[in-house]
Amino acid sequence: MHGFSLIGGEKVKLFSITDVGRRREINEDYLFTSDEPVGNLPNLFIVADGMGGHNAGDYASKHAVEKAVMSIRNFTGEYDAENILQKAIDDANTHINKISRQNRSLKGMGTTFVAATFEDNHVTVANVGDSRLYVVNDFITQITKDHSLVEEMVDMGGIDREAARKHPDKNIITRAVGVKEYVLVDFFDVHIGRTEKLLLCTDGLTNMLKDEEIHKIIIGSSSLEDAGRRLIEAANENGGRDNIAVVLVEPFGGQDD
């Protein structure tokens, strides 16, 4: 999906894409993008990576995102991006957890969830799990912090960042939407410059490509669509061991200051 819209008189550029990869038969990644208002939010971008046996992973990601979007559209409180996203993820968590307890074939399912919305130069980011949001300009900066076993090992100094990328337990996450009755959501407030881009993605991208490789592809591409398709292609060329989801956003359309 790609397109333009006007936010505060500025053109927003957007491209999103997801791919099953080369090893999986089912795509458990799910995304939602809107550069138009969703409820009281001026725009909304979500990436989710489901987990669970059989079809439980794709069920979890799709239905968690749909429930969250519905919650945002129905939110009647005062405008506050963090409160709106918190309520949305709480509702999604309750929904997925209830279904997983009622349906044996969906037992234990869950999903990562990273969401962003921006107004002017201010971006509000919500995160659960190990899907990520980056800010891309002359550098690439990971804003979210993975809720994963290997991230805890890195924090404790047990392994370095490069070893974490190759660790056999790198797919074990410590927090997910729907697995428990309640979920803890991390929030990040980011100030974004007029030439900066946002990248939301699943670990199907970041396990296949280093941050430096992702950055090189994005800044070397002619458009967001070109960048998105090249990221998918590169992840698949490096093994494509998982589903891949990419959302690229230029809040100010790449305008100079």
PDB file of C-alpha atoms in Angstrom:
ATOM      1  CA  MET A   1       0.000   0.000   0.000  1.00  0.00           C
ATOM      2  CA  HIS A   2       1.248   3.483  -0.789  1.00  0.00           C
ATOM      3  CA  GLY A   3      -0.179   6.948  -0.984  1.00  0.00           C
ATOM      4  CA  PHE A   4      -0.166  10.576   0.028  1.00  0.00           C
ATOM      5  CA  SER A   5      -2.255  12.622   2.415  1.00  0.00           C
ATOM      6  CA  LEU A   6      -2.074  16.037   4.014  1.00  0.00           C
ATOM      7  CA  ILE A   7      -1.335  16.344   7.730  1.00  0.00           C
ATOM      8  CA  GLY A   8      -1.329  19.955   8.826  1.00  0.00           C
ATOM      9  CA  GLY A   9      -0.763  20.994   5.217  1.00  0.00           C
ATOM     10  CA  GLU A  10       2.206  18.626   4.822  1.00  0.00           C
ATOM     11  CA  LYS A  11       2.284  15.695   2.438  1.00  0.00           C
ATOM     12  CA  VAL A  12       2.678  12.329   4.149  1.00  0.00           C
ATOM     13  CA  LYS A  13       4.328   9.579   2.128  1.00  0.00           C
ATOM     14  CA  LEU A  14       3.576   5.968   3.011  1.00  0.00           C
ATOM     15  CA  PHE A  15       4.384   2.491   1.747  1.00  0.00           C
ATOM     16  CA  SER A  16       3.649  -0.842   3.425  1.00  0.00           C
ATOM     17  CA  ILE A  17       4.314  -4.417   2.367  1.00  0.00           C
ATOM     18  CA  THR A  18       4.362  -7.892   3.866  1.00  0.00           C
ATOM     19  CA  ASP A  19       5.776 -11.147   2.499  1.00  0.00           C
ATOM     20  CA  VAL A  20       5.516 -14.773   3.615  1.00  0.00           C
ATOM     21  CA  GLY A  21       9.267 -15.304   3.207  1.00  0.00           C
ATOM     22  CA  ARG A  22      10.942 -18.450   1.881  1.00  0.00           C
ATOM     23  CA  ARG A  23      10.479 -20.908   4.751  1.00  0.00           C
ATOM     24  CA  ARG A  24       6.910 -20.391   5.973  1.00  0.00           C
ATOM     25  CA  GLU A  25       3.626 -21.436   4.396  1.00  0.00           C
ATOM     26  CA  ILE A  26       1.420 -19.029   6.354  1.00  0.00           C
ATOM     27  CA  ASN A  27       2.001 -15.300   6.827  1.00  0.00           C
ATOM     28  CA  GLU A  28       1.553 -14.534  10.539  1.00  0.00           C
ATOM     29  CA  ASP A  29       2.559 -10.874  10.114  1.00  0.00           C
ATOM     30  CA  TYR A  30      -0.244  -8.344   9.870  1.00  0.00           C
ATOM     31  CA  LEU A  31      -0.190  -4.606   9.374  1.00  0.00           C
ATOM     32  CA  PHE A  32      -2.534  -1.653   9.361  1.00  0.00           C
ATOM     33  CA  THR A  33      -1.775   1.797   7.966  1.00  0.00           C
ATOM     34  CA  SER A  34      -3.824   4.942   7.700  1.00  0.00           C
ATOM     35  CA  ASP A  35      -2.486   8.386   6.885  1.00  0.00           C
ATOM     36  CA  GLU A  36      -6.040   9.632   7.493  1.00  0.00           C
ATOM     37  CA  PRO A  37      -7.541  10.073  10.988  1.00  0.00           C
ATOM     38  CA  VAL A  38      -8.591   6.950  12.908  1.00  0.00           C
ATOM     39  CA  GLY A  39     -10.927   7.966  15.698  1.00  0.00           C
ATOM     40  CA  ASN A  40      -9.202  10.787  17.568  1.00  0.00           C
ATOM     41  CA  LEU A  41      -5.761   9.872  16.211  1.00  0.00           C
ATOM     42  CA  PRO A  42      -4.551  11.891  13.200  1.00  0.00           C
ATOM     43  CA  ASN A  43      -3.016   8.764  11.610  1.00  0.00           C
ATOM     44  CA  LEU A  44      -2.081   5.236  12.641  1.00  0.00           C
ATOM     45  CA  PHE A  45       0.526   2.644  11.701  1.00  0.00           C
ATOM     46  CA  ILE A  46       0.656  -0.871  13.222  1.00  0.00           C
ATOM     47  CA  VAL A  47       2.790  -3.967  12.682  1.00  0.00           C
ATOM     48  CA  ALA A  48       2.054  -7.280  14.450  1.00  0.00           C
ATOM     49  CA  ASP A  49       3.796 -10.661  14.341  1.00  0.00           C
ATOM     50  CA  GLY A  50       1.636 -13.529  15.550  1.00  0.00           C
ATOM     51  CA  MET A  51       2.745 -16.726  17.242  1.00  0.00           C
ATOM     52  CA  GLY A  52       1.083 -20.032  17.989  1.00  0.00           C
ATOM     53  CA  GLY A  53       0.558 -23.433  16.447  1.00  0.00           C
ATOM     54  CA  HIS A  54      -1.277 -24.125  13.190  1.00  0.00           C
ATOM     55  CA  ASN A  55      -3.276 -21.014  12.246  1.00  0.00           C
ATOM     56  CA  ALA A  56      -3.152 -19.436  15.714  1.00  0.00           C
ATOM     57  CA  GLY A  57      -0.379 -16.955  14.891  1.00  0.00           C
ATOM     58  CA  ASP A  58      -2.066 -15.365  11.919  1.00  0.00           C
ATOM     59  CA  TYR A  59      -5.368 -15.343  13.824  1.00  0.00           C
ATOM     60  CA  ALA A  60      -3.739 -13.548  16.774  1.00  0.00           C
ATOM     61  CA  SER A  61      -2.021 -10.815  14.770  1.00  0.00           C
ATOM     62  CA  LYS A  62      -4.997 -10.076  12.513  1.00  0.00           C
ATOM     63  CA  HIS A  63      -7.624 -10.057  15.238  1.00  0.00           C
ATOM     64  CA  ALA A  64      -5.470  -8.127  17.715  1.00  0.00           C
ATOM     65  CA  VAL A  65      -4.903  -5.371  15.169  1.00  0.00           C
ATOM     66  CA  GLU A  66      -8.570  -5.298  14.131  1.00  0.00           C
ATOM     67  CA  LYS A  67      -9.708  -5.136  17.764  1.00  0.00           C
ATOM     68  CA  ALA A  68      -7.230  -2.354  18.526  1.00  0.00           C
ATOM     69  CA  VAL A  69      -8.342  -0.299  15.518  1.00  0.00           C
ATOM     70  CA  MET A  70     -11.984  -0.754  16.522  1.00  0.00           C
ATOM     71  CA  SER A  71     -11.145   0.388  20.051  1.00  0.00           C
ATOM     72  CA  ILE A  72      -9.427   3.513  18.715  1.00  0.00           C
ATOM     73  CA  ARG A  73     -12.385   4.350  16.494  1.00  0.00           C
ATOM     74  CA  ASN A  74     -14.773   3.967  19.455  1.00  0.00           C
ATOM     75  CA  PHE A  75     -12.640   5.836  22.002  1.00  0.00           C
ATOM     76  CA  THR A  76     -14.694   8.637  23.540  1.00  0.00           C
ATOM     77  CA  GLY A  77     -12.264  10.145  26.029  1.00  0.00           C
ATOM     78  CA  GLU A  78     -10.137  13.251  25.611  1.00  0.00           C
ATOM     79  CA  TYR A  79      -7.485  13.208  22.940  1.00  0.00           C
ATOM     80  CA  ASP A  80      -4.264  11.746  24.295  1.00  0.00           C
ATOM     81  CA  ALA A  81      -2.369   9.433  21.970  1.00  0.00           C
ATOM     82  CA  GLU A  82      -0.792   7.344  24.729  1.00  0.00           C
ATOM     83  CA  ASN A  83      -4.098   6.774  26.534  1.00  0.00           C
ATOM     84  CA  ILE A  84      -5.846   5.860  23.280  1.00  0.00           C
ATOM     85  CA  LEU A  85      -3.147   3.345  22.301  1.00  0.00           C
ATOM     86  CA  GLN A  86      -3.025   1.907  25.828  1.00  0.00           C
ATOM     87  CA  LYS A  87      -6.776   1.288  25.797  1.00  0.00           C
ATOM     88  CA  ALA A  88      -6.564  -0.216  22.302  1.00  0.00           C
ATOM     89  CA  ILE A  89      -3.819  -2.682  23.210  1.00  0.00           C
ATOM     90  CA  ASP A  90      -5.562  -3.584  26.486  1.00  0.00           C
ATOM     91  CA  ASP A  91      -8.735  -4.350  24.532  1.00  0.00           C
ATOM     92  CA  ALA A  92      -6.801  -6.407  21.981  1.00  0.00           C
ATOM     93  CA  ASN A  93      -5.034  -8.318  24.751  1.00  0.00           C
ATOM     94  CA  THR A  94      -8.307  -9.146  26.534  1.00  0.00           C
ATOM     95  CA  HIS A  95      -9.896 -10.233  23.257  1.00  0.00           C
ATOM     96  CA  ILE A  96      -7.062 -12.563  22.172  1.00  0.00           C
ATOM     97  CA  ASN A  97      -6.561 -13.984  25.661  1.00  0.00           C
ATOM     98  CA  LYS A  98     -10.265 -14.797  26.020  1.00  0.00           C
ATOM     99  CA  ILE A  99     -10.440 -16.573  22.652  1.00  0.00           C
ATOM    100  CA  SER A 100      -7.242 -18.538  23.328  1.00  0.00           C
ATOM    101  CA  ARG A 101      -8.771 -19.875  26.562  1.00  0.00           C
ATOM    102  CA  GLN A 102     -12.067 -20.768  24.870  1.00  0.00           C
ATOM    103  CA  ASN A 103     -10.673 -22.438  21.738  1.00  0.00           C
ATOM    104  CA  ARG A 104      -8.244 -25.311  22.266  1.00  0.00           C
ATOM    105  CA  SER A 105      -6.760 -24.995  18.767  1.00  0.00           C
ATOM    106  CA  LEU A 106      -5.847 -21.356  19.505  1.00  0.00           C
ATOM    107  CA  LYS A 107      -4.515 -21.951  23.022  1.00  0.00           C
ATOM    108  CA  GLY A 108      -1.381 -19.994  23.872  1.00  0.00           C
ATOM    109  CA  MET A 109      -1.519 -17.717  20.855  1.00  0.00           C
ATOM    110  CA  GLY A 110      -0.201 -14.184  21.039  1.00  0.00           C
ATOM    111  CA  THR A 111       1.302 -11.412  18.960  1.00  0.00           C
ATOM    112  CA  THR A 112       3.857  -8.656  18.998  1.00  0.00           C
ATOM    113  CA  PHE A 113       2.428  -5.188  18.512  1.00  0.00           C
ATOM    114  CA  VAL A 114       4.181  -1.966  17.558  1.00  0.00           C
ATOM    115  CA  ALA A 115       2.098   1.113  16.768  1.00  0.00           C
ATOM    116  CA  ALA A 116       2.853   4.727  15.966  1.00  0.00           C
ATOM    117  CA  THR A 117       0.912   7.931  15.445  1.00  0.00           C
ATOM    118  CA  PHE A 118       2.253  11.431  14.895  1.00  0.00           C
ATOM    119  CA  GLU A 119       1.099  15.024  15.026  1.00  0.00           C
ATOM    120  CA  ASP A 120       3.407  17.755  13.769  1.00  0.00           C
ATOM    121  CA  ASN A 121       6.916  16.716  14.865  1.00  0.00           C
ATOM    122  CA  HIS A 122       5.800  14.490  17.732  1.00  0.00           C
ATOM    123  CA  VAL A 123       5.543  10.712  17.374  1.00  0.00           C
ATOM    124  CA  THR A 124       3.937   8.458  19.999  1.00  0.00           C
ATOM    125  CA  VAL A 125       5.082   4.840  19.839  1.00  0.00           C
ATOM    126  CA  ALA A 126       3.598   1.826  21.674  1.00  0.00           C
ATOM    127  CA  ASN A 127       5.398  -1.519  21.766  1.00  0.00           C
ATOM    128  CA  VAL A 128       4.940  -5.084  23.000  1.00  0.00           C
ATOM    129  CA  GLY A 129       7.330  -7.836  21.856  1.00  0.00           C
ATOM    130  CA  ASP A 130      10.204  -7.702  19.383  1.00  0.00           C
ATOM    131  CA  SER A 131       8.753  -5.967  16.344  1.00  0.00           C
ATOM    132  CA  ARG A 132      10.486  -2.617  16.016  1.00  0.00           C
ATOM    133  CA  LEU A 133      10.230   1.047  15.140  1.00  0.00           C
ATOM    134  CA  TYR A 134      13.243   2.924  13.790  1.00  0.00           C
ATOM    135  CA  VAL A 135      13.880   6.536  12.868  1.00  0.00           C
ATOM    136  CA  VAL A 136      15.925   6.802   9.670  1.00  0.00           C
ATOM    137  CA  ASN A 137      17.942   9.799   8.477  1.00  0.00           C
ATOM    138  CA  ASP A 138      21.740  10.047   8.171  1.00  0.00           C
ATOM    139  CA  PHE A 139      21.706   7.285  10.774  1.00  0.00           C
ATOM    140  CA  ILE A 140      19.277   4.519  11.716  1.00  0.00           C
ATOM    141  CA  THR A 141      18.085   4.580  15.331  1.00  0.00           C
ATOM    142  CA  GLN A 142      16.071   1.826  16.985  1.00  0.00           C
ATOM    143  CA  ILE A 143      13.459   3.506  19.181  1.00  0.00           C
ATOM    144  CA  THR A 144      11.679   0.472  20.623  1.00  0.00           C
ATOM    145  CA  LYS A 145      13.344  -2.025  22.927  1.00  0.00           C
ATOM    146  CA  ASP A 146      12.814  -5.731  22.251  1.00  0.00           C
ATOM    147  CA  HIS A 147      10.981  -7.758  24.871  1.00  0.00           C
ATOM    148  CA  SER A 148      13.039 -10.883  24.250  1.00  0.00           C
ATOM    149  CA  LEU A 149      15.244 -13.366  26.035  1.00  0.00           C
ATOM    150  CA  VAL A 150      18.367 -12.398  24.101  1.00  0.00           C
ATOM    151  CA  GLU A 151      17.753  -8.688  24.741  1.00  0.00           C
ATOM    152  CA  GLU A 152      17.794  -9.440  28.461  1.00  0.00           C
ATOM    153  CA  MET A 153      21.058 -11.344  27.946  1.00  0.00           C
ATOM    154  CA  VAL A 154      22.542  -8.337  26.125  1.00  0.00           C
ATOM    155  CA  ASP A 155      21.405  -6.009  28.928  1.00  0.00           C
ATOM    156  CA  MET A 156      23.132  -8.224  31.501  1.00  0.00           C
ATOM    157  CA  GLY A 157      26.328  -8.277  29.455  1.00  0.00           C
ATOM    158  CA  GLY A 158      26.102 -12.001  28.763  1.00  0.00           C
ATOM    159  CA  ILE A 159      26.332 -11.613  24.977  1.00  0.00           C
ATOM    160  CA  ASP A 160      26.999  -8.803  22.537  1.00  0.00           C
ATOM    161  CA  ARG A 161      24.612  -7.446  19.920  1.00  0.00           C
ATOM    162  CA  GLU A 162      26.065  -9.474  17.050  1.00  0.00           C
ATOM    163  CA  ALA A 163      25.862 -12.730  19.013  1.00  0.00           C
ATOM    164  CA  ALA A 164      22.247 -11.901  19.867  1.00  0.00           C
ATOM    165  CA  ARG A 165      21.324 -11.805  16.185  1.00  0.00           C
ATOM    166  CA  LYS A 166      22.554 -15.391  15.748  1.00  0.00           C
ATOM    167  CA  HIS A 167      21.501 -16.826  19.109  1.00  0.00           C
ATOM    168  CA  PRO A 168      19.333 -19.977  18.861  1.00  0.00           C
ATOM    169  CA  ASP A 169      16.835 -18.486  21.351  1.00  0.00           C
ATOM    170  CA  LYS A 170      16.480 -15.139  19.558  1.00  0.00           C
ATOM    171  CA  ASN A 171      12.833 -15.829  18.723  1.00  0.00           C
ATOM    172  CA  ILE A 172      11.775 -16.263  22.362  1.00  0.00           C
ATOM    173  CA  ILE A 173       9.899 -13.141  23.429  1.00  0.00           C
ATOM    174  CA  THR A 174       9.157 -12.232  27.033  1.00  0.00           C
ATOM    175  CA  ARG A 175       6.058 -10.133  26.423  1.00  0.00           C
ATOM    176  CA  ALA A 176       3.208 -10.495  23.921  1.00  0.00           C
ATOM    177  CA  VAL A 177      -0.378  -9.368  23.388  1.00  0.00           C
ATOM    178  CA  GLY A 178      -2.906 -12.056  24.340  1.00  0.00           C
ATOM    179  CA  VAL A 179      -0.732 -14.510  26.249  1.00  0.00           C
ATOM    180  CA  LYS A 180      -1.616 -13.304  29.749  1.00  0.00           C
ATOM    181  CA  GLU A 181      -4.637 -11.623  31.279  1.00  0.00           C
ATOM    182  CA  TYR A 182      -2.826  -8.282  31.368  1.00  0.00           C
ATOM    183  CA  VAL A 183      -0.018  -6.905  29.207  1.00  0.00           C
ATOM    184  CA  LEU A 184       2.563  -4.227  29.942  1.00  0.00           C
ATOM    185  CA  VAL A 185       3.023  -1.742  27.099  1.00  0.00           C
ATOM    186  CA  ASP A 186       6.140   0.367  26.586  1.00  0.00           C
ATOM    187  CA  PHE A 187       5.683   3.897  25.246  1.00  0.00           C
ATOM    188  CA  PHE A 188       8.209   6.160  23.546  1.00  0.00           C
ATOM    189  CA  ASP A 189       7.936   9.840  22.626  1.00  0.00           C
ATOM    190  CA  VAL A 190      10.007  10.828  19.610  1.00  0.00           C
ATOM    191  CA  HIS A 191      10.676  14.195  18.002  1.00  0.00           C
ATOM    192  CA  ILE A 192      11.042  13.729  14.254  1.00  0.00           C
ATOM    193  CA  GLY A 193      12.757  16.060  11.814  1.00  0.00           C
ATOM    194  CA  ARG A 194      11.339  17.118   8.470  1.00  0.00           C
ATOM    195  CA  THR A 195      13.560  14.819   6.408  1.00  0.00           C
ATOM    196  CA  GLU A 196      13.320  11.766   8.671  1.00  0.00           C
ATOM    197  CA  LYS A 197      11.488   8.524   8.001  1.00  0.00           C
ATOM    198  CA  LEU A 198       9.798   5.991  10.266  1.00  0.00           C
ATOM    199  CA  LEU A 199      10.314   2.257   9.759  1.00  0.00           C
ATOM    200  CA  LEU A 200       8.060  -0.276  11.504  1.00  0.00           C
ATOM    201  CA  CYS A 201       8.975  -3.917  10.901  1.00  0.00           C
ATOM    202  CA  THR A 202       8.880  -7.473  12.204  1.00  0.00           C
ATOM    203  CA  ASP A 203      11.858  -9.621  13.128  1.00  0.00           C
ATOM    204  CA  GLY A 204      11.621 -11.321   9.745  1.00  0.00           C
ATOM    205  CA  LEU A 205      13.462  -8.241   8.507  1.00  0.00           C
ATOM    206  CA  THR A 206      15.800  -7.533  11.419  1.00  0.00           C
ATOM    207  CA  ASN A 207      16.927 -11.152  11.852  1.00  0.00           C
ATOM    208  CA  MET A 208      17.897 -11.277   8.179  1.00  0.00           C
ATOM    209  CA  LEU A 209      19.494  -7.843   7.826  1.00  0.00           C
ATOM    210  CA  LYS A 210      21.718  -5.790  10.100  1.00  0.00           C
ATOM    211  CA  ASP A 211      20.604  -2.253  10.926  1.00  0.00           C
ATOM    212  CA  GLU A 212      23.405  -0.891   8.731  1.00  0.00           C
ATOM    213  CA  GLU A 213      22.153  -2.943   5.769  1.00  0.00           C
ATOM    214  CA  ILE A 214      18.584  -1.744   6.317  1.00  0.00           C
ATOM    215  CA  HIS A 215      19.815   1.851   6.461  1.00  0.00           C
ATOM    216  CA  LYS A 216      21.879   1.522   3.292  1.00  0.00           C
ATOM    217  CA  ILE A 217      18.908   0.163   1.345  1.00  0.00           C
ATOM    218  CA  ILE A 218      16.518   2.887   2.543  1.00  0.00           C
ATOM    219  CA  ILE A 219      18.805   5.861   1.867  1.00  0.00           C
ATOM    220  CA  GLY A 220      19.887   4.360  -1.468  1.00  0.00           C
ATOM    221  CA  SER A 221      16.338   3.890  -2.765  1.00  0.00           C
ATOM    222  CA  SER A 222      14.470   6.211  -5.109  1.00  0.00           C
ATOM    223  CA  SER A 223      11.181   6.081  -3.166  1.00  0.00           C
ATOM    224  CA  LEU A 224       9.543   4.463  -0.150  1.00  0.00           C
ATOM    225  CA  GLU A 225       8.050   1.804  -2.408  1.00  0.00           C
ATOM    226  CA  ASP A 226      11.464   1.066  -3.903  1.00  0.00           C
ATOM    227  CA  ALA A 227      12.944   0.840  -0.405  1.00  0.00           C
ATOM    228  CA  GLY A 228      10.192  -1.431   0.899  1.00  0.00           C
ATOM    229  CA  ARG A 229      10.434  -3.864  -1.985  1.00  0.00           C
ATOM    230  CA  ARG A 230      14.227  -3.926  -1.826  1.00  0.00           C
ATOM    231  CA  LEU A 231      14.114  -4.657   1.922  1.00  0.00           C
ATOM    232  CA  ILE A 232      11.809  -7.628   1.327  1.00  0.00           C
ATOM    233  CA  GLU A 233      14.021  -8.870  -1.498  1.00  0.00           C
ATOM    234  CA  ALA A 234      17.202  -8.572   0.574  1.00  0.00           C
ATOM    235  CA  ALA A 235      15.664 -10.347   3.582  1.00  0.00           C
ATOM    236  CA  ASN A 236      14.589 -13.203   1.325  1.00  0.00           C
ATOM    237  CA  GLU A 237      17.992 -13.365  -0.359  1.00  0.00           C
ATOM    238  CA  ASN A 238      19.579 -13.695   3.095  1.00  0.00           C
ATOM    239  CA  GLY A 239      17.411 -16.719   3.873  1.00  0.00           C
ATOM    240  CA  GLY A 240      13.862 -15.429   4.308  1.00  0.00           C
ATOM    241  CA  ARG A 241      13.438 -17.645   7.358  1.00  0.00           C
ATOM    242  CA  ASP A 242      10.363 -15.809   8.610  1.00  0.00           C
ATOM    243  CA  ASN A 243       7.500 -13.653   7.430  1.00  0.00           C
ATOM    244  CA  ILE A 244       8.515 -10.062   6.725  1.00  0.00           C
ATOM    245  CA  ALA A 245       6.492  -6.888   7.288  1.00  0.00           C
ATOM    246  CA  VAL A 246       7.662  -3.354   6.502  1.00  0.00           C
ATOM    247  CA  VAL A 247       5.928   0.003   6.950  1.00  0.00           C
ATOM    248  CA  LEU A 248       7.778   3.128   5.799  1.00  0.00           C
ATOM    249  CA  VAL A 249       6.460   6.628   6.530  1.00  0.00           C
ATOM    250  CA  GLU A 250       7.739  10.103   5.677  1.00  0.00           C
ATOM    251  CA  PRO A 251       5.626  12.412   7.859  1.00  0.00           C
ATOM    252  CA  PHE A 252       6.726  15.509   5.939  1.00  0.00           C
ATOM    253  CA  GLY A 253       7.164  13.909   2.529  1.00  0.00           C
ATOM    254  CA  GLY A 254      10.934  14.232   2.661  1.00  0.00           C
ATOM    255  CA  GLN A 255      10.869  18.047   2.599  1.00  0.00           C
ATOM    256  CA  ASP A 256      13.977  20.006   3.450  1.00  0.00           C
ATOM    257  CA  ASP A 257      14.047  22.266   6.488  1.00  0.00           C
TER     258      ASP A 257
END
